[in-house]
Amino acid sequence: MDILFSQIQADLRSNDSLRQSSALLQALQQSAAGRDISVIAKSAVEEIVASPASAVSKKLAFDLIRNTRLTADLWDTVCTGIRNDIDFPDPDVTAAAISILAAIPSYRLSKLIHDCNKEISDCFDSPSENLRFSVTETLGCILARDDLVTLCENNMKLLDRVSNWWNRIARNTLDKSDNVSKVAFESIGKLFQEFETKRMSRLAGDKLVDTENSVAIRSKWVASMIDFLWKMRSTLMCRSLLLPIESFRATIYPLVYAVKAVASDSVQAIKKLSSRNVVASDSREAERFIGVSDVVSHLAPYLESSLDPALIFEVGINMLYLADVPGGRPELASASITAILTLWDRQEYSSGRETIVRAVVNNLHLLDLSRQVSLFKKLLHMVRNLRAESDRMHALACICRTALCVDLFAKESIRRGQKPVAGTDIVSLFEDAAVKADLNNVTTKSLFREELVAMLVESCFQLSLPLPEQKNSGMESRVIGALAYGTGYGALNWTEPALEVVEVCRPCVRWDCEGRTYAIDCYLKLLVRLCHIYDTRGGVKRVKDGASQDQILNETRLQNLQRELVRDLPEINTPRIGARLLWAIAEHVNLDGLDPLLADDPNDLLNIIVTNIHNILHNTDSSPSTLNRPQDVQVALLCAQRVGSRHPRAGQLLLQELEEFKSSPSSDSVTKHQCRLILQRIKYALSHSGDKWIGVGDTRGDYPFSHHKLTVQFYEASAAQDRKLEGLIHKAILELWRPDPNDLTRLLAKDIDSSLVKVPPRAFTLSASSDPCYVEGYHLTDPNDGRITLHLKVLNLTEIEINRVDIRFGLSGGLYFMDKSPQAVRQLNYLNSQEPVHCSVTVGVSHFERCAFWVEVMYYPFQGRHAQAEYGGGYAEEDPEMARYRRSLRPAIGEPVILRCQPYKIPLTELLLPHKISPVEFFRLWPSLPAIVECTGTYTYKGSGFKATAAQQYGESPFLSGLKSLLSKPFHKVCSHIIRTVAGFQMCYAAKTWIGGFVGMMIFGSSEVSRNVDLGDETATMVCKFVVRASDANIAKEMGSDVQEWMDDLTDGSIEYMPEEEVKEAAAERLKMSMEHIALLKAARPHKMSDHEQQQEQVDEDGKETTLCKLSAEEVEHRALQAAVLQEWHHLCKDRSTKL
């Protein structure tokens, strides 16, 4: 290998263009093979880039530079070579130099553009097609990026140059060269896409905060491009028809985006963002309508006549984009979707199947009802074959929402007297033979049926909630409006499609899913909700009771479904589901409608329920991984109480079962006492059979079960799959039904608002007070890509100009550079006094660990240059050996001064994300988390009396002052309120790491009034116990390695860590003081008991009465609450100096 590299370097040093090109090709092959070619890259920079060479060699050398890492000195050489080549007489050499601008680091790009702006502008007027193509393509990639927008924000001259370059790119769309015209369209399309998604900036690693100026700058460019495309649309459409068919696709998106912006009037909002004086649009409504129609007519022929799959897809997507604007024809949506669906079976487009499905399901609502229904079968077949889970979940969410929308519309149309449309019910989703077979099979290897049932049920729950208000027009508002129209005429209209869902999906209760229960739990939760709403326990309502015909029909269907589910109880194949299905039925089943003649029939509903209660109570053979016996026994006992107290025959049967269970060895002391209580209640209900309200309570309609399993570890396979499926479905549901508007949408809707523009985070000083260079930095995080960007500001505090400063970055912990190098260097040139210079570095995060940036500043105060004036001669006429000697001369930079800065530490909380979870799920999941960390901290607060307690309901209490910073941390507060008392509190938080681990945290607080009270308010100490449980031991290890630093990350230094020894000593001291108080009280004269109290005490000692207190539990609780309220009112009045 060394011989090969030596030969390549020798060929690069030769003056033969052919040998140089061959050597560069060999180097690119070695780079593609994964070998380190940094030595060859150094030779290529010195021998090819920085010296005269052919255009082919220059181009290959720049390709080699893109595939390797360069030092700061080599980048300096590259920039020098670009300056020399950019005005070279050969336009091909200039085109090669222009093309490498996109790979120049952001911190060098500003000065390079400043030095070469005139030469770059002249390239647009070059007669060379290759040079015009290169400058249009390269600037189209650079000018839309975040880093250049930030440079323009601080440099008005650069802003004017870039704005002028965008105008030149726009005029190049009409260039006589097809290649130049195509790449100009692509450049404008990149600007529009960057305005919407910032895709190129993310790929380039830019994590910059949008300020008001940066939004205004990019909006100005976008508005100017929209105005140009709209005014020249006819000419541009004619020019696009002259392009080759493979280039025509690049012209579609820019034209459609501009036309829709004008037709929907969003261009006016964009102009407001650009801080321009917005005048009323001079385009009339008729002109907008004609403009949209012209573009649609321009694109429509390509849907049927084109043979290029990519072109068909691009045309179809953009015609759907225009379907809901004035002038667009919604009926074209059917043709577009049909054309896109034809690409599914084409072999050359097999890699784009996810894109096809996403495009179709996102626009499915634009079709008429019959067309939507006809696509359900095909779409479900397509969705189940998608590889990516996120795409599959999103497509299922769209299909389920559309099915519910279709069902609501069809039922409302029938109520209005219109002719019903066939196949508009929910059953149409299961017409496919494969889907129907999966639904009815007990066991199957496919997870698709669980995904479909869970998604359909979760969509029903979303339909029952208030729909979000749509303030902006668009395709999304059509769906929300359709659903609101379907549910707006009756509060219970959403229950009709939900009833069809529970009817169709009934076979899911018999599934054997290898321990997974999430889909079945979702189904039973919806069933309980419907039974509670319709109150099926009381039987079918009658017309004279005020029930409508639809309500009577729905209640009849629901009660028939309950009977079918009771008959399914013996066929349950998942042990955990048996008790849960029994719970869902027992509270809501209509026992009064049972036939007394079937009392001895084993198929009678009541006999089946009693038999299953017996089986659950006496089943001791199942392992803890398949059956949660303590929970199931509690379910069976509660169901026995509910059923037995409502029906005499059920009470008689369950009395025998409970007596048998109470005396069996399978019951413990807790269940025996519970059985005794339930038996008393059932006997009381039987003894008062004449009163029909005895033993009947209000139905709660809750389903207190989950797929989380407390008896197994966190990493149990079926539980992990359930958690994964739940997360995917909830994410897809929220993105579709209640999407969070992006910053651009909010800005377009509300114009510029200071609350919408992000404020850069607080910067930290890294340099010392006496350093000649002041360095401060702040970081930005991107959890989606797993990246952290550190932004530094370097300020020259001396009175002289520093020619060169090198910023060296090192990493520790779980950070790594994107190019896998051990360190990074940013070279800054020409630092004037008191003028800040910015630089940044982006790194990735591999795992959850404490990490930090280590910054070192090297500046060269004695940098000089060799005298080169003595070597005269022109650049083109010099002897090659003399030119090589001159290039070998390097500036005499001298010895650097090294300044080691403080490490920039990344808080552990930055590597967390808030995880939304309900309190029930949190407390179910909490015991199964294997890793645990406990620590205690203290903080002081000032306050007195009731105003400083946690129980204060109104006003701001200083009680929680030390934990205010938790509001800005990436944690989800599990409870909507804080569980708190007069002198303490409990808070629960949930989060996930960037890598995917789960973190739960509980904080327990207890207030202690300090002994030393200063003049004024009391100073009290709050003792906080932090308990953190995690799914991975490494997470807990990192948090527990430095407890004080972890508390500082959580509370921004408000809490001081208290070792366990000090906690125990303080507790022992408090116990000692309490014992002393008790001893003093005992030494005091005891209270003389009255005769009645002595008789009562004697009765208790003799054991003649069994109760210790004659008060009931409700009365005791009521008196305790009264005492607490009176005590708090007394303290409150005392603080206010009022008299009662």
CSV table of N, CA and C in Angstrom, one decimal, residues 658-709:
chain,number,residue,atom,x,y,z
A,658,LEU,N,-67.6,-17.6,46.9
A,658,LEU,CA,-66.8,-16.8,47.8
A,658,LEU,C,-66.5,-17.6,49.1
A,659,GLU,N,-67.5,-18.3,49.6
A,659,GLU,CA,-67.3,-19.1,50.8
A,659,GLU,C,-66.3,-20.2,50.6
A,660,GLU,N,-66.3,-20.8,49.4
A,660,GLU,CA,-65.4,-21.8,49.1
A,660,GLU,C,-64.0,-21.2,48.9
A,661,PHE,N,-63.9,-20.1,48.3
A,661,PHE,CA,-62.6,-19.5,48.1
A,661,PHE,C,-62.0,-19.0,49.4
A,662,LYS,N,-62.8,-18.5,50.3
A,662,LYS,CA,-62.3,-18.0,51.6
A,662,LYS,C,-61.7,-19.1,52.4
A,663,SER,N,-62.3,-20.3,52.3
A,663,SER,CA,-61.7,-21.4,53.1
A,663,SER,C,-60.7,-22.2,52.4
A,664,SER,N,-60.3,-21.8,51.1
A,664,SER,CA,-59.3,-22.6,50.4
A,664,SER,C,-57.9,-22.1,50.7
A,665,PRO,N,-56.9,-22.9,50.5
A,665,PRO,CA,-55.5,-22.5,50.8
A,665,PRO,C,-55.0,-21.4,49.8
A,666,SER,N,-55.7,-21.2,48.7
A,666,SER,CA,-55.2,-20.3,47.7
A,666,SER,C,-55.5,-18.8,48.0
A,667,SER,N,-56.2,-18.6,49.1
A,667,SER,CA,-56.5,-17.2,49.5
A,667,SER,C,-55.6,-16.8,50.7
A,668,ASP,N,-55.2,-15.6,50.7
A,668,ASP,CA,-54.4,-15.1,51.8
A,668,ASP,C,-55.2,-14.3,52.7
A,669,SER,N,-54.6,-13.7,53.7
A,669,SER,CA,-55.3,-13.0,54.8
A,669,SER,C,-56.1,-11.8,54.2
A,670,VAL,N,-55.5,-11.1,53.2
A,670,VAL,CA,-56.1,-9.9,52.6
A,670,VAL,C,-57.4,-10.3,51.9
A,671,THR,N,-57.3,-11.3,51.0
A,671,THR,CA,-58.4,-11.7,50.3
A,671,THR,C,-59.5,-12.3,51.2
A,672,LYS,N,-59.1,-13.0,52.2
A,672,LYS,CA,-60.1,-13.5,53.2
A,672,LYS,C,-61.0,-12.4,53.8
A,673,HIS,N,-60.3,-11.3,54.3
A,673,HIS,CA,-61.0,-10.2,54.8
A,673,HIS,C,-61.9,-9.5,53.8
A,674,GLN,N,-61.4,-9.5,52.5
A,674,GLN,CA,-62.2,-8.9,51.5
A,674,GLN,C,-63.4,-9.7,51.1
A,675,CYS,N,-63.2,-11.0,51.1
A,675,CYS,CA,-64.3,-11.9,50.9
A,675,CYS,C,-65.4,-11.8,52.0
A,676,ARG,N,-65.0,-11.6,53.2
A,676,ARG,CA,-65.9,-11.5,54.3
A,676,ARG,C,-66.7,-10.2,54.1
A,677,LEU,N,-66.1,-9.1,53.7
A,677,LEU,CA,-66.8,-7.9,53.4
A,677,LEU,C,-67.8,-8.0,52.3
A,678,ILE,N,-67.4,-8.6,51.2
A,678,ILE,CA,-68.2,-8.8,50.0
A,678,ILE,C,-69.4,-9.7,50.4
A,679,LEU,N,-69.2,-10.7,51.1
A,679,LEU,CA,-70.3,-11.6,51.5
A,679,LEU,C,-71.3,-10.9,52.3
A,680,GLN,N,-70.9,-10.0,53.2
A,680,GLN,CA,-71.8,-9.2,54.0
A,680,GLN,C,-72.7,-8.3,53.1
A,681,ARG,N,-72.0,-7.7,52.1
A,681,ARG,CA,-72.8,-6.8,51.2
A,681,ARG,C,-73.8,-7.6,50.4
A,682,ILE,N,-73.4,-8.7,49.9
A,682,ILE,CA,-74.3,-9.5,49.1
A,682,ILE,C,-75.5,-10.0,49.9
A,683,LYS,N,-75.2,-10.5,51.1
A,683,LYS,CA,-76.3,-10.9,52.0
A,683,LYS,C,-77.2,-9.8,52.4
A,684,TYR,N,-76.7,-8.6,52.6
A,684,TYR,CA,-77.5,-7.5,52.8
A,684,TYR,C,-78.4,-7.2,51.7
A,685,ALA,N,-77.9,-7.3,50.4
A,685,ALA,CA,-78.7,-7.0,49.2
A,685,ALA,C,-79.7,-8.0,49.1
A,686,LEU,N,-79.4,-9.3,49.4
A,686,LEU,CA,-80.4,-10.4,49.2
A,686,LEU,C,-81.5,-10.2,50.3
A,687,SER,N,-81.2,-9.8,51.5
A,687,SER,CA,-82.2,-9.6,52.5
A,687,SER,C,-83.1,-8.4,52.2
A,688,HIS,N,-82.7,-7.5,51.3
A,688,HIS,CA,-83.6,-6.4,51.0
A,688,HIS,C,-83.9,-6.5,49.5
A,689,SER,N,-84.4,-7.6,49.1
A,689,SER,CA,-84.6,-7.8,47.6
A,689,SER,C,-85.8,-6.9,47.1
A,690,GLY,N,-86.6,-6.5,48.0
A,690,GLY,CA,-87.7,-5.7,47.6
A,690,GLY,C,-87.3,-4.3,47.1
A,691,ASP,N,-86.2,-3.8,47.6
A,691,ASP,CA,-85.7,-2.5,47.2
A,691,ASP,C,-84.7,-2.7,46.0
A,692,LYS,N,-85.1,-2.2,44.9
A,692,LYS,CA,-84.3,-2.5,43.7
A,692,LYS,C,-83.1,-1.6,43.6
A,693,TRP,N,-82.9,-0.6,44.5
A,693,TRP,CA,-81.7,0.2,44.5
A,693,TRP,C,-80.7,-0.3,45.4
A,694,ILE,N,-81.0,-1.3,46.2
A,694,ILE,CA,-80.0,-1.8,47.1
A,694,ILE,C,-78.8,-2.5,46.3
A,695,GLY,N,-77.6,-2.2,46.6
A,695,GLY,CA,-76.5,-2.9,46.0
A,695,GLY,C,-76.2,-2.3,44.6
A,696,VAL,N,-76.9,-1.3,44.2
A,696,VAL,CA,-76.7,-0.7,42.8
A,696,VAL,C,-76.0,0.6,43.0
A,697,GLY,N,-74.8,0.8,42.4
A,697,GLY,CA,-74.1,2.0,42.5
A,697,GLY,C,-73.9,2.6,41.1
A,698,ASP,N,-73.3,3.8,41.0
A,698,ASP,CA,-73.1,4.4,39.8
A,698,ASP,C,-71.9,3.7,39.0
A,699,THR,N,-72.1,3.5,37.7
A,699,THR,CA,-71.0,3.0,36.9
A,699,THR,C,-69.9,4.0,36.7
A,700,ARG,N,-68.7,3.6,36.8
A,700,ARG,CA,-67.6,4.5,36.6
A,700,ARG,C,-67.1,4.5,35.2
A,701,GLY,N,-67.3,3.5,34.5
A,701,GLY,CA,-66.8,3.5,33.1
A,701,GLY,C,-65.3,3.5,32.9
A,702,ASP,N,-64.6,3.1,33.9
A,702,ASP,CA,-63.1,3.1,33.8
A,702,ASP,C,-62.6,1.7,33.5
A,703,TYR,N,-61.4,1.7,32.9
A,703,TYR,CA,-60.7,0.4,32.5
A,703,TYR,C,-59.3,0.5,33.1
A,704,PRO,N,-59.2,0.1,34.4
A,704,PRO,CA,-57.9,0.3,35.1
A,704,PRO,C,-56.8,-0.7,34.7
A,705,PHE,N,-56.6,-1.1,33.5
A,705,PHE,CA,-55.7,-2.1,33.1
A,705,PHE,C,-54.8,-1.5,32.0
A,706,SER,N,-53.6,-2.2,31.9
A,706,SER,CA,-52.7,-1.7,30.9
A,706,SER,C,-51.8,-2.9,30.5
A,707,HIS,N,-51.1,-2.7,29.4
A,707,HIS,CA,-50.2,-3.7,28.9
A,707,HIS,C,-48.9,-3.8,29.7
A,708,HIS,N,-48.7,-2.7,30.6
A,708,HIS,CA,-47.5,-2.8,31.4
A,708,HIS,C,-47.6,-3.9,32.5
A,709,LYS,N,-46.6,-4.6,32.7
A,709,LYS,CA,-46.7,-5.8,33.6
A,709,LYS,C,-45.8,-5.5,34.8
